[in-house]
Coordinates of C-alpha atoms in Angstrom, one line a residue:
Chain U
M575 CA -79.2 -29.6 12.9
S576 CA -76.9 -30.7 15.7
R577 CA -74.7 -27.5 15.8
A578 CA -76.2 -24.4 18.4
E579 CA -73.8 -22.0 18.8
P580 CA -74.0 -20.3 21.7
A581 CA -75.0 -16.2 21.4
E582 CA -71.6 -14.7 23.1
A583 CA -68.7 -13.7 20.5
E584 CA -66.4 -15.5 18.7
P585 CA -63.1 -14.5 17.9
A586 CA -61.9 -15.9 15.3
G587 CA -60.4 -19.4 14.3
A588 CA -61.1 -19.7 18.6
E589 CA -61.7 -23.2 18.5
P590 CA -60.7 -25.2 21.4
A591 CA -57.6 -27.9 21.3
E592 CA -58.8 -31.3 19.8
A593 CA -55.5 -32.4 20.6
E594 CA -56.3 -34.5 23.7
P595 CA -59.0 -36.8 23.9
T596 CA -59.4 -38.0 26.5
E597 CA -62.2 -41.5 27.9
D598 CA -65.3 -39.5 27.3
A599 CA -64.3 -37.8 23.7
G600 CA -62.9 -40.9 22.3
E601 CA -65.4 -42.3 19.6
G602 CA -66.1 -38.3 18.8
A603 CA -63.4 -35.9 19.3
T604 CA -61.4 -35.6 16.0
A605 CA -58.5 -33.4 15.5
E606 CA -60.4 -30.5 13.5
D607 CA -58.1 -27.2 13.8
P608 CA -54.9 -28.0 16.1
R609 CA -53.4 -25.0 15.6
E610 CA -55.3 -22.0 17.9
P611 CA -54.3 -23.6 22.0
T612 CA -57.5 -23.4 24.0
A613 CA -60.4 -20.9 23.8
G614 CA -60.6 -19.7 27.4
L615 CA -64.5 -19.0 28.4
V616 CA -65.9 -19.0 24.7
R617 CA -67.3 -22.6 24.7
R618 CA -67.6 -23.7 19.9
P619 CA -68.6 -26.9 20.5
S620 CA -67.6 -29.3 18.0
P621 CA -70.4 -31.3 15.8
W622 CA -69.2 -34.2 17.0
W623 CA -70.0 -33.6 20.7
S624 CA -73.8 -33.9 19.7
L625 CA -73.4 -37.6 19.6
G626 CA -72.8 -37.9 23.1
L627 CA -76.7 -38.3 23.4
L628 CA -77.1 -41.0 21.1
R629 CA -74.1 -42.7 23.3
S630 CA -75.7 -41.9 26.3
E631 CA -78.6 -43.4 25.6
L632 CA -77.9 -46.7 23.6
L633 CA -75.8 -46.5 27.0
I634 CA -78.7 -45.6 29.4
T635 CA -80.3 -49.1 27.1
F636 CA -78.8 -50.8 27.5
R637 CA -77.5 -50.7 30.5
R638 CA -81.0 -50.5 32.3
W639 CA -82.7 -54.9 33.7
R640 CA -86.1 -53.7 31.2
T641 CA -84.0 -54.3 27.7
L642 CA -82.1 -57.0 29.3
A643 CA -84.7 -59.2 30.9
L644 CA -86.5 -58.6 26.2
L645 CA -82.9 -59.9 25.0
G646 CA -82.9 -62.9 27.9
V647 CA -86.9 -63.6 26.9
L648 CA -86.0 -63.2 23.1
A649 CA -82.2 -65.4 23.8
A650 CA -84.5 -68.0 24.8
V651 CA -87.2 -69.0 22.5
P652 CA -83.9 -71.1 20.0
V653 CA -82.9 -73.2 23.4
L654 CA -86.2 -73.9 23.9
I655 CA -87.3 -74.5 20.1
G656 CA -83.9 -76.4 20.0
I657 CA -84.3 -78.5 23.0
A658 CA -87.9 -79.5 21.3
V659 CA -86.3 -80.6 17.6
K660 CA -83.9 -82.9 20.0
I661 CA -86.5 -84.4 22.5
E662 CA -88.4 -84.9 19.7
T663 CA -86.0 -86.6 17.5
G664 CA -84.8 -88.1 20.3
D665 CA -87.6 -90.8 19.7
G666 CA -86.6 -91.3 16.5
S667 CA -90.0 -90.7 15.2
S668 CA -89.4 -87.6 12.4
G669 CA -85.8 -87.8 12.4
G670 CA -86.4 -87.9 7.6
P671 CA -85.1 -85.3 5.8
G672 CA -88.4 -83.2 6.0
G673 CA -89.7 -81.4 3.0
P674 CA -88.0 -78.7 2.1
G675 CA -88.6 -75.4 4.3
G676 CA -92.3 -73.3 4.5
G677 CA -92.7 -76.0 7.5
G678 CA -95.8 -78.2 5.7
D679 CA -96.8 -79.8 9.8
G680 CA -97.5 -76.7 10.6
G681 CA -94.3 -75.4 13.0
P682 CA -92.1 -72.4 12.1
A683 CA -90.3 -72.4 8.4
F684 CA -87.5 -74.9 8.2
I685 CA -88.3 -77.0 11.7
A686 CA -87.8 -80.4 10.2
Q687 CA -84.6 -79.4 8.3
V688 CA -82.7 -78.4 12.0
T689 CA -82.2 -82.6 13.4
N690 CA -79.9 -82.1 10.1
N691 CA -77.9 -79.0 9.9
G692 CA -78.5 -77.2 13.7
L693 CA -78.1 -73.5 11.0
F694 CA -81.0 -74.2 10.4
L695 CA -82.3 -73.5 13.8
V696 CA -81.4 -69.7 13.1
F697 CA -83.9 -70.3 10.1
T698 CA -86.3 -71.8 12.5
A699 CA -86.1 -68.7 15.7
L700 CA -86.3 -66.4 13.3
A701 CA -89.4 -67.2 11.8
A702 CA -91.1 -68.2 14.8
T703 CA -89.8 -65.1 17.1
L704 CA -90.6 -62.3 14.3
P705 CA -94.2 -62.6 14.2
F706 CA -95.0 -61.7 17.3
F707 CA -91.6 -61.6 20.1
L708 CA -89.8 -59.6 18.3
P709 CA -91.5 -57.0 17.8
M710 CA -93.3 -57.3 20.3
A711 CA -89.7 -55.7 21.9
I712 CA -89.6 -53.4 20.1
G713 CA -92.5 -52.6 20.9
V714 CA -92.1 -52.1 25.0
I715 CA -88.8 -50.1 23.7
A716 CA -89.9 -47.5 21.0
G717 CA -92.7 -47.7 23.3
D718 CA -91.1 -46.1 26.2
A719 CA -89.2 -44.3 23.8
I720 CA -90.6 -40.5 24.6
A721 CA -93.8 -40.9 26.6
G722 CA -91.1 -42.7 28.7
E723 CA -89.5 -39.3 29.5
S724 CA -92.2 -37.4 29.1
N725 CA -94.1 -40.3 32.5
A726 CA -90.7 -39.3 34.3
G727 CA -90.5 -35.9 34.0
T728 CA -86.7 -35.8 32.3
L729 CA -88.5 -34.7 28.8
R730 CA -88.9 -31.8 29.7
Y731 CA -84.5 -30.8 31.0
L732 CA -83.3 -32.7 28.0
L733 CA -85.2 -30.1 26.4
V734 CA -84.2 -27.5 28.3
A735 CA -81.0 -29.3 28.2
P736 CA -80.9 -28.4 25.3
A737 CA -81.7 -31.3 23.5
G738 CA -82.8 -30.0 20.9
R739 CA -86.4 -32.0 19.8
T740 CA -85.0 -33.0 16.0
R741 CA -82.0 -34.5 17.4
L742 CA -83.9 -36.5 20.6
L743 CA -85.9 -37.9 18.0
L744 CA -83.5 -39.3 15.6
T745 CA -81.2 -40.7 19.2
K746 CA -85.0 -41.9 20.1
Y747 CA -85.0 -44.0 16.6
A748 CA -81.6 -44.3 15.9
T749 CA -81.4 -45.9 19.4
V750 CA -84.5 -48.5 18.4
L751 CA -83.4 -49.3 15.3
A752 CA -80.2 -50.2 17.4
F753 CA -81.9 -52.3 19.0
C754 CA -84.4 -53.7 16.3
L755 CA -80.3 -55.5 15.2
V756 CA -79.7 -57.1 18.8
A757 CA -82.5 -58.5 19.4
T758 CA -82.4 -60.1 15.9
L759 CA -78.4 -60.9 16.2
V760 CA -79.3 -62.6 19.9
V761 CA -82.4 -64.4 17.9
A762 CA -79.6 -66.0 15.9
L763 CA -76.1 -66.0 17.7
S764 CA -78.4 -68.4 20.5
A765 CA -80.2 -70.3 17.8
L766 CA -76.1 -70.1 16.5
T767 CA -75.0 -71.9 18.9
V768 CA -77.7 -74.3 20.4
G769 CA -77.2 -75.6 16.6
A770 CA -73.9 -76.0 16.6
L771 CA -74.0 -78.5 20.6
L772 CA -77.7 -79.9 19.2
F773 CA -77.3 -80.6 15.1
P774 CA -74.8 -81.8 13.4
L775 CA -72.9 -78.9 10.9
G776 CA -72.9 -78.7 7.5
D777 CA -73.6 -77.9 3.5
V778 CA -77.0 -76.5 3.4
T779 CA -79.5 -78.1 1.5
T780 CA -81.5 -74.6 0.3
I781 CA -85.5 -74.6 -0.3
S782 CA -84.6 -75.0 -3.9
G783 CA -83.3 -78.5 -3.9
T784 CA -79.5 -77.1 -4.2
T785 CA -76.4 -77.9 -2.1
I786 CA -74.8 -74.9 -0.6
G787 CA -70.9 -75.0 1.4
F788 CA -71.1 -74.3 5.2
A789 CA -69.5 -70.3 4.8
D790 CA -72.1 -69.6 2.3
G791 CA -75.4 -70.5 4.7
L792 CA -73.2 -68.8 7.4
G793 CA -73.1 -66.3 5.5
R794 CA -77.1 -65.6 4.2
A795 CA -77.5 -66.7 7.9
L796 CA -76.1 -63.0 8.5
L797 CA -77.9 -61.3 5.7
I798 CA -81.5 -63.4 7.1
A799 CA -80.9 -61.7 9.9
L800 CA -80.2 -57.6 8.9
V801 CA -83.1 -58.7 6.7
V802 CA -85.6 -59.6 9.8
A803 CA -83.7 -56.5 11.9
A804 CA -84.9 -53.7 8.5
S805 CA -87.9 -55.5 9.0
L806 CA -89.3 -54.1 12.5
T807 CA -88.0 -50.3 11.1
G808 CA -91.4 -50.3 10.3
V809 CA -93.4 -51.5 13.7
A810 CA -89.9 -49.5 15.0
A811 CA -91.4 -46.1 13.7
L812 CA -95.1 -46.8 14.3
G813 CA -93.5 -47.0 18.4
L814 CA -91.9 -44.2 18.0
F815 CA -95.3 -42.1 17.1
V816 CA -97.5 -43.4 18.6
S817 CA -94.7 -42.9 22.3
T818 CA -94.7 -39.1 21.0
L819 CA -98.8 -39.0 21.0
T820 CA -99.1 -39.7 24.9
G821 CA -97.1 -39.1 28.1
S822 CA -97.6 -42.0 29.4
G823 CA -94.8 -45.1 28.5
I824 CA -97.6 -47.9 30.0
A825 CA -100.4 -46.5 27.4
A826 CA -97.2 -45.7 24.2
M827 CA -96.2 -49.9 24.8
A828 CA -99.7 -51.6 25.5
T829 CA -100.9 -49.4 21.7
T830 CA -98.1 -50.3 20.1
V831 CA -98.3 -54.2 20.8
G832 CA -102.1 -54.0 20.2
L833 CA -101.9 -52.6 17.1
L834 CA -99.2 -55.8 16.1
I835 CA -101.9 -57.4 17.2
T836 CA -104.4 -56.3 15.8
I837 CA -102.3 -55.9 11.8
Q838 CA -101.1 -59.9 12.7
I839 CA -104.9 -60.5 12.9
L840 CA -105.4 -58.6 9.8
D841 CA -103.3 -60.2 7.7
Q842 CA -104.7 -63.5 8.6
I843 CA -108.7 -62.8 7.3
P844 CA -108.6 -63.6 3.5
Q845 CA -111.6 -61.0 3.1
L846 CA -109.0 -58.1 3.5
H847 CA -106.6 -59.1 0.3
A848 CA -106.7 -55.9 -0.7
I849 CA -104.9 -53.6 2.0
Q850 CA -102.9 -57.1 3.3
P851 CA -100.3 -55.6 1.1
Y852 CA -99.6 -52.6 2.7
L853 CA -100.0 -53.7 6.7
F854 CA -96.9 -53.4 7.8
S855 CA -95.9 -57.1 8.4
H856 CA -96.8 -59.2 5.2
Y857 CA -93.9 -59.5 3.9
W858 CA -92.3 -60.4 6.8
L859 CA -91.5 -64.1 6.2
S860 CA -89.8 -63.3 2.6
F861 CA -87.2 -63.1 4.2
A862 CA -87.1 -67.2 3.8
D863 CA -86.6 -66.5 0.2
L864 CA -83.4 -65.9 0.6
V865 CA -82.2 -69.4 1.2
R866 CA -83.7 -70.0 -2.1
D867 CA -80.2 -71.1 -5.0
P868 CA -81.0 -68.3 -7.2
V869 CA -82.2 -66.5 -4.3
Y870 CA -86.5 -64.7 -5.4
W871 CA -86.0 -60.8 -4.8
D872 CA -89.9 -60.2 -5.7
D873 CA -90.4 -60.5 -1.4
L874 CA -88.3 -59.7 0.5
V875 CA -87.5 -56.2 -2.2
K876 CA -91.1 -55.1 -1.2
N877 CA -90.7 -55.9 2.4
L878 CA -88.2 -53.8 2.6
G879 CA -90.2 -50.6 0.3
L880 CA -92.7 -51.2 3.0
Q881 CA -91.0 -50.9 5.7
G882 CA -89.6 -47.8 4.6
L883 CA -93.1 -46.1 3.4
Y884 CA -94.2 -46.8 6.9
V885 CA -90.2 -45.7 8.8
A886 CA -90.9 -42.4 6.4
V887 CA -95.0 -41.7 6.8
F888 CA -94.5 -42.9 10.9
G889 CA -91.2 -41.0 11.2
S890 CA -93.0 -37.6 9.3
A891 CA -95.8 -38.0 11.0
A892 CA -93.3 -38.7 15.4
W893 CA -91.4 -35.2 13.5
A894 CA -94.2 -32.7 13.2
R895 CA -96.0 -33.4 16.5
F896 CA -93.2 -33.6 18.6
T897 CA -91.5 -30.7 17.5
T898 CA -94.9 -28.9 17.2
K899 CA -95.9 -30.8 20.5
D900 CA -96.8 -28.6 24.5
V901 CA -94.6 -30.3 27.1
T902 CA -96.5 -30.1 30.5
A903 CA -95.1 -32.8 32.2
Chain A
M779 CA -75.3 -5.8 25.8
D780 CA -75.1 -6.1 30.3
D781 CA -78.0 -3.8 30.9
A782 CA -80.5 -5.5 28.5
P783 CA -83.5 -7.2 30.0
V784 CA -82.2 -11.0 31.0
I785 CA -85.5 -11.5 30.2
H786 CA -88.6 -9.7 28.4
T787 CA -92.0 -10.3 27.2
H788 CA -94.6 -8.7 25.8
A789 CA -97.7 -9.5 25.9
L790 CA -97.4 -12.8 26.8
T791 CA -100.6 -15.1 26.8
K792 CA -100.7 -18.9 27.3
R793 CA -104.3 -20.5 26.4
Y794 CA -104.6 -23.7 26.8
H795 CA -107.1 -26.1 25.3
G796 CA -110.1 -26.0 26.8
G797 CA -109.8 -22.6 26.5
Q798 CA -108.2 -21.9 30.2
L799 CA -106.5 -18.7 30.6
A800 CA -103.0 -19.1 32.1
V801 CA -101.1 -16.2 31.4
D802 CA -102.6 -13.3 30.2
R803 CA -100.9 -9.7 28.2
L804 CA -97.5 -10.4 30.9
D805 CA -95.0 -8.3 30.4
L806 CA -91.9 -8.8 32.7
T807 CA -88.7 -7.4 32.5
V808 CA -86.0 -9.5 33.9
P809 CA -82.9 -6.4 34.4
A810 CA -79.3 -8.0 34.7
G811 CA -77.7 -9.2 37.4
S812 CA -80.8 -8.7 39.3
V813 CA -82.7 -11.6 42.0
F814 CA -86.0 -12.0 41.1
G815 CA -88.8 -13.0 42.5
F816 CA -91.8 -14.6 40.5
L817 CA -94.4 -15.3 43.1
G818 CA -98.2 -15.8 42.6
P819 CA -100.0 -18.0 44.8
N820 CA -100.5 -22.1 42.8
G821 CA -102.4 -21.6 39.8
S822 CA -101.3 -18.1 39.1
G823 CA -99.9 -18.8 35.7
K824 CA -95.4 -18.8 37.4
T825 CA -94.6 -22.6 36.3
T826 CA -96.3 -22.2 32.6
T827 CA -94.2 -18.8 31.7
I828 CA -91.7 -20.5 32.9
R829 CA -92.5 -23.0 30.6
M830 CA -92.6 -20.5 27.7
L831 CA -89.6 -18.2 28.7
M832 CA -87.5 -22.1 28.4
G833 CA -89.5 -23.0 25.1
L834 CA -90.8 -26.0 26.4
I835 CA -94.1 -24.8 25.3
E836 CA -95.9 -22.1 22.8
P837 CA -97.3 -18.9 23.8
T838 CA -100.7 -18.3 22.0
S839 CA -99.8 -15.4 21.5
G840 CA -97.1 -12.4 22.5
A841 CA -92.7 -12.5 22.1
A842 CA -90.4 -13.3 25.0
R843 CA -87.0 -12.3 24.7
V844 CA -84.2 -14.4 27.0
L845 CA -80.3 -13.1 26.9
G846 CA -81.7 -10.4 24.1
Q847 CA -83.1 -14.2 21.7
P848 CA -86.7 -14.5 20.7
V849 CA -87.7 -18.1 22.0
P850 CA -89.1 -20.6 21.6
R851 CA -87.6 -20.1 18.3
A852 CA -83.4 -19.1 19.2
A853 CA -84.0 -21.7 22.6
R854 CA -81.1 -23.9 20.7
T855 CA -78.8 -20.9 21.1
V856 CA -79.9 -19.8 24.5
L857 CA -80.6 -22.5 26.7
P858 CA -77.1 -23.9 26.4
Q859 CA -75.8 -20.7 28.9
V860 CA -79.4 -21.0 31.2
G861 CA -80.0 -23.2 33.9
A862 CA -83.2 -25.1 34.9
L863 CA -85.2 -26.0 37.6
I864 CA -88.7 -26.4 36.5
E865 CA -91.5 -28.2 38.9
G866 CA -89.1 -30.1 41.3
P867 CA -86.2 -32.0 40.3
A868 CA -87.3 -35.4 37.5
L869 CA -84.4 -38.3 36.9
Y870 CA -83.6 -41.2 36.4
G871 CA -84.8 -43.4 39.6
F872 CA -82.1 -46.1 37.6
L873 CA -79.3 -44.2 38.1
S874 CA -77.3 -43.3 40.5
G875 CA -76.9 -39.5 40.7
R876 CA -73.5 -38.9 39.0
D877 CA -75.0 -40.7 35.7
N878 CA -78.0 -38.5 35.7
L879 CA -75.7 -35.8 35.4
L880 CA -73.5 -36.7 32.3
R881 CA -76.9 -38.1 31.3
Y882 CA -77.8 -34.5 31.1
D883 CA -74.8 -32.6 30.3
A884 CA -74.7 -35.2 27.3
A885 CA -78.0 -33.5 26.2
D886 CA -76.7 -30.4 25.7
P887 CA -74.7 -30.6 22.4
T888 CA -72.3 -27.4 23.2
A889 CA -70.7 -28.6 26.6
D890 CA -67.5 -30.2 26.4
P891 CA -66.9 -34.4 26.9
R892 CA -64.0 -33.8 27.5
T893 CA -64.7 -32.2 30.3
R894 CA -67.9 -33.8 31.6
R895 CA -66.7 -35.8 34.0
T896 CA -65.0 -32.4 35.9
R897 CA -67.9 -30.1 35.7
V898 CA -70.0 -32.3 36.8
A899 CA -67.9 -33.3 40.0
A900 CA -68.1 -30.0 40.5
A901 CA -71.8 -29.7 40.2
L902 CA -71.7 -32.7 42.8
E903 CA -69.7 -30.8 45.5
R904 CA -71.5 -28.6 44.6
V905 CA -74.7 -29.3 46.0
G906 CA -73.1 -30.9 48.4
L907 CA -73.5 -34.6 47.3
T908 CA -70.4 -36.2 46.6
A909 CA -71.0 -38.4 49.0
A910 CA -74.5 -39.9 47.6
A911 CA -73.0 -39.6 44.0
G912 CA -72.7 -43.3 43.6
K913 CA -76.3 -44.5 44.4
K914 CA -79.2 -44.5 43.1
A915 CA -81.2 -41.7 41.8
K916 CA -84.8 -43.8 43.2
A917 CA -83.6 -44.5 46.1
Y918 CA -83.0 -40.3 47.6
S919 CA -85.0 -37.9 49.6
L920 CA -87.1 -35.7 48.2
G921 CA -84.2 -33.0 49.3
M922 CA -81.3 -35.3 48.4
K923 CA -83.7 -35.3 44.3
Q924 CA -83.6 -31.2 44.8
R925 CA -80.2 -31.0 45.3
L926 CA -79.6 -32.9 42.2
G927 CA -82.3 -30.6 40.4
L928 CA -79.5 -28.0 41.1
A929 CA -77.0 -29.5 40.0
A930 CA -78.3 -30.0 36.5
A931 CA -79.0 -26.5 36.8
L932 CA -75.3 -25.4 37.5
L933 CA -72.8 -28.2 35.5
Q934 CA -71.6 -25.1 32.8
P935 CA -71.2 -21.7 34.1
R936 CA -74.2 -20.0 33.2
R937 CA -76.3 -16.4 32.7
L938 CA -79.4 -17.1 33.7
L939 CA -80.6 -19.5 36.2
V940 CA -84.2 -20.2 36.6
L941 CA -85.6 -21.8 39.9
D942 CA -89.0 -23.2 39.8
E943 CA -89.4 -23.1 44.0
P944 CA -86.4 -24.5 45.2
T945 CA -86.5 -24.9 48.5
N946 CA -89.3 -27.1 48.0
G947 CA -88.7 -30.8 49.8
L948 CA -85.2 -29.2 51.7
D949 CA -84.8 -28.8 55.5
P950 CA -84.7 -25.5 57.2
Q951 CA -80.2 -26.3 56.8
G952 CA -81.3 -26.6 53.1
M953 CA -82.5 -23.8 52.7
R954 CA -80.4 -21.8 53.6
E955 CA -77.2 -23.4 52.1
I956 CA -79.6 -22.4 48.5
R957 CA -80.4 -18.8 49.7
S958 CA -76.6 -18.8 50.2
L959 CA -75.9 -19.9 46.9
V960 CA -78.6 -17.9 45.4
R961 CA -77.0 -15.1 46.7
E962 CA -72.7 -16.5 45.7
L963 CA -74.2 -17.3 42.2
A964 CA -75.8 -13.7 42.5
S965 CA -72.9 -12.3 43.1
D966 CA -70.4 -13.8 40.3
G967 CA -73.7 -12.4 38.1
T968 CA -75.3 -14.7 37.4
T969 CA -79.1 -13.3 37.2
V970 CA -81.1 -15.5 38.8
F971 CA -85.4 -16.1 38.5
L972 CA -86.6 -17.6 41.7
S973 CA -90.8 -19.0 41.5
S974 CA -91.6 -19.4 45.3
H975 CA -94.5 -18.3 46.8
P976 CA -93.4 -19.4 50.7
L977 CA -92.8 -15.1 50.8
D978 CA -90.0 -14.4 53.8
E979 CA -87.5 -16.8 52.7
I980 CA -86.9 -15.3 49.1
E981 CA -87.6 -12.1 50.9
Q982 CA -83.9 -12.4 52.0
V983 CA -81.6 -12.6 48.8
C984 CA -84.6 -10.7 46.0
T985 CA -83.9 -8.1 44.7
H986 CA -86.3 -7.8 42.5
V987 CA -89.9 -9.5 42.5
A988 CA -93.2 -9.7 40.5
V989 CA -96.2 -10.8 42.0
M990 CA -98.6 -12.8 39.3
A991 CA -102.8 -13.7 39.9
Q992 CA -105.3 -15.5 38.9
G993 CA -102.8 -15.7 35.7
R994 CA -102.2 -11.5 35.2
L995 CA -99.2 -9.5 36.4
V996 CA -100.1 -7.5 40.0
T997 CA -96.6 -5.6 40.2
Q998 CA -93.8 -5.2 39.6
G999 CA -90.6 -4.2 40.5
P1000 CA -86.9 -3.7 43.1
V1001 CA -88.5 -5.3 46.3
A1002 CA -87.3 -1.8 48.4
E1003 CA -90.4 0.1 46.7
L1004 CA -93.0 -2.9 46.6
A1005 CA -92.6 -3.3 50.9
A1006 CA -92.4 0.6 50.7
G1007 CA -95.8 0.6 49.1
A1008 CA -97.1 -1.6 52.4
R1009 CA -97.0 1.1 55.1
G1010 CA -95.4 -0.2 57.6
R1011 CA -97.8 -0.1 61.7
L1012 CA -96.6 1.8 64.2
V1013 CA -96.6 -0.6 67.4
V1014 CA -97.2 1.3 71.3
I1015 CA -96.2 -1.0 74.0
T1016 CA -98.4 0.4 77.1
P1017 CA -100.0 -0.8 80.0
D1018 CA -102.1 1.7 79.5
T1019 CA -103.6 0.9 75.5
A1020 CA -107.1 2.5 77.1
E1021 CA -105.4 6.1 77.6
A1022 CA -102.2 4.7 74.4
A1023 CA -104.7 4.8 71.5
R1024 CA -106.9 8.5 72.3
V1025 CA -103.6 10.4 72.0
L1026 CA -102.7 8.4 69.1
K1027 CA -105.9 9.3 68.1
E1028 CA -104.9 12.6 68.7
Q1029 CA -101.6 12.8 67.3
G1030 CA -103.3 11.8 63.8
A1031 CA -102.7 8.1 63.6
A1032 CA -105.7 6.8 61.7
D1033 CA -106.8 2.7 62.3
V1034 CA -105.9 2.5 66.5
T1035 CA -106.5 -0.9 67.2
S1036 CA -105.5 -2.2 70.4
E1037 CA -104.8 -6.1 72.4
E1038 CA -104.0 -6.6 75.1
D1039 CA -100.4 -4.3 76.2
R1040 CA -100.3 -3.5 72.0
V1041 CA -101.6 -1.0 70.8
A1042 CA -101.0 -0.3 67.1
A1043 CA -102.2 2.1 64.1
E1044 CA -101.0 3.8 61.1
P1045 CA -98.0 5.8 62.2
P1046 CA -99.8 9.1 60.8
D1047 CA -97.3 12.0 59.4
R1048 CA -95.1 13.5 62.0
D1049 CA -92.1 13.2 63.3
L1050 CA -92.4 9.7 65.5
A1051 CA -90.7 11.9 68.5
E1052 CA -93.4 13.7 68.8
V1053 CA -95.4 11.3 68.9
N1054 CA -94.0 9.5 71.9
A1055 CA -93.1 12.5 73.6
A1056 CA -97.3 13.4 73.2
L1057 CA -97.7 9.6 74.6
V1058 CA -95.8 10.1 77.1
T1059 CA -96.4 13.3 78.5
A1060 CA -100.0 12.1 78.9
G1061 CA -99.1 10.0 81.1
V1062 CA -99.0 7.4 79.5
R1063 CA -95.7 4.1 80.3
V1064 CA -94.4 3.6 76.9
R1065 CA -93.0 0.2 77.3
G1066 CA -91.7 -0.4 73.2
F1067 CA -92.3 2.1 70.5
T1068 CA -91.6 0.7 67.0
V1069 CA -92.2 0.8 63.6
E1070 CA -92.8 -2.7 62.1
R1071 CA -91.2 -2.4 58.6
A1072 CA -94.2 -3.9 55.8
S1073 CA -92.9 -7.9 55.2
L1074 CA -93.0 -8.4 51.3
E1075 CA -96.1 -11.2 52.8
D1076 CA -98.0 -8.0 53.7
A1077 CA -97.1 -6.6 50.6
F1078 CA -98.3 -9.7 48.4
V1079 CA -102.3 -9.8 50.6
A1080 CA -102.4 -6.1 50.0
L1081 CA -102.0 -7.3 45.8
T1082 CA -103.5 -9.9 46.0
G1083 CA -106.3 -9.0 47.8
E1084 CA -105.7 -13.0 49.3
G1085 CA -103.0 -15.0 50.7
F1086 CA -100.8 -18.3 49.4
D1087 CA -104.5 -20.3 48.8
V1088 CA -104.7 -21.7 44.9
A1089 CA -106.0 -19.7 42.6
G1090 CA -109.4 -21.4 41.0

């Protein structure tokens, strides 16, 4: 879908030589057909050139102060948790081996084990940021994706460039997904750093009571970060859909974050148990099952399946809306 | 294929939600190689038409072809050959002027990334923004933003340039530059579709015009024909206004008006040299004797029955 041919007649085999990719073409250009020298004025686009928009989108997104501020806030959460736990245990009040997982005393999951093993700060920090901080950040980025361009008027120029509506939407979603991954990794890496600085590291005692090596534990932490990032794909698709509905970036961000809070509240009301399995946040904390030995997959699979469903439904809705919408801004 | 019209619409209609008819059965033909002035007061449907031509909004009914291809269906193949400035420039304020252009160029899948930086630099040079290329776009003045928008339209060699009020926000010097830029592009064979409402400024560059009023096409054709449609006025400068007016009426001139030392009339259908001789013979002391050509503005007012007011 990403290939547009100029209307001029194309001499057979008039493909531009791709012999000297410069820095700009570095990520995309491949030697496609270097037999023929340059074809003069006839533009024969390479399919790889389509990726230029994604590259531009990633650059713009991750260079914005707003994005960096969101990532900064996310990086600060593990620092705060780490310091709080350190101060609490500094009095010697709760240094004992706490109950495994679950956060029995009301704190985030795994918080009691952080003092024994800094690696648990990764699990704790992800459990603390997943319900609100992470999806809120995603909501801001996803909500602004189309609506922000529309608001600034830049959308019409991207479309007459022509970016192509499907291509632009896919590029935007890919960028939001990249942000999901980066945001989760920022939390995980910040937590790992703080955990390593403030607490001892070592073998990991799983929820099931068995012990696995530190390297294995580290692998599980990475896996958990990936699962958490995947858990956010549903809310990302929802945010993108909302973003296609309005011409105001702020309205789209507020709506997405509002929906997120509403869903979180609905998920807490016992009388609504019938609909709760369909709420995108319902299985979010199932990532803790990765710290069991053996891993308990049921809820993890349900979570990923539910996210896939949200991506399919709201992705299609966003596509249907965006490809037929009159762009008057 | 160069003789085929660059833009051709047939009964193109757009009715917005709520029933407002923005463009009403528009039949527009823009010949290849022309500098086409698309004129009309604010709210007459110019921008809606341009948005339909650029595939941004779907026509309610009717058909439009740009460069021989149907839009919006073939927009992906047509638009890389079209440079556009629609309703003023829109920029990423947090990016520099150069980065804005790099961004817009990256959006075009037919733009070669290997030549991107050179083409961006050339476009900046062409609109005189090289010195300000590194500044954040939010710090640009309106005129500089307008220039940057033009630069975005000039990133590639284009067959058609669509410029919606391109001189908006520019100082007189900037307007002259845009006019000479348009002339230069037109002489390279690019068709320029220029929407505007300050008329005298556009008259100088346009070869063809179309006039819109309240969503309908009032007229279209070569500028010379349209201006000829509104007849010029015969103007006599003389201290003897009363006598001059009498003689002019005698000579068959209609609609004679006089003010201070100036008598104006519709020129009669006879050799004006004889009219002048008659004036002198009658003892009228003639200081000046000219035919003032009708401006496009006069023609425009005659056609739309209004000035530059916003259509209700």
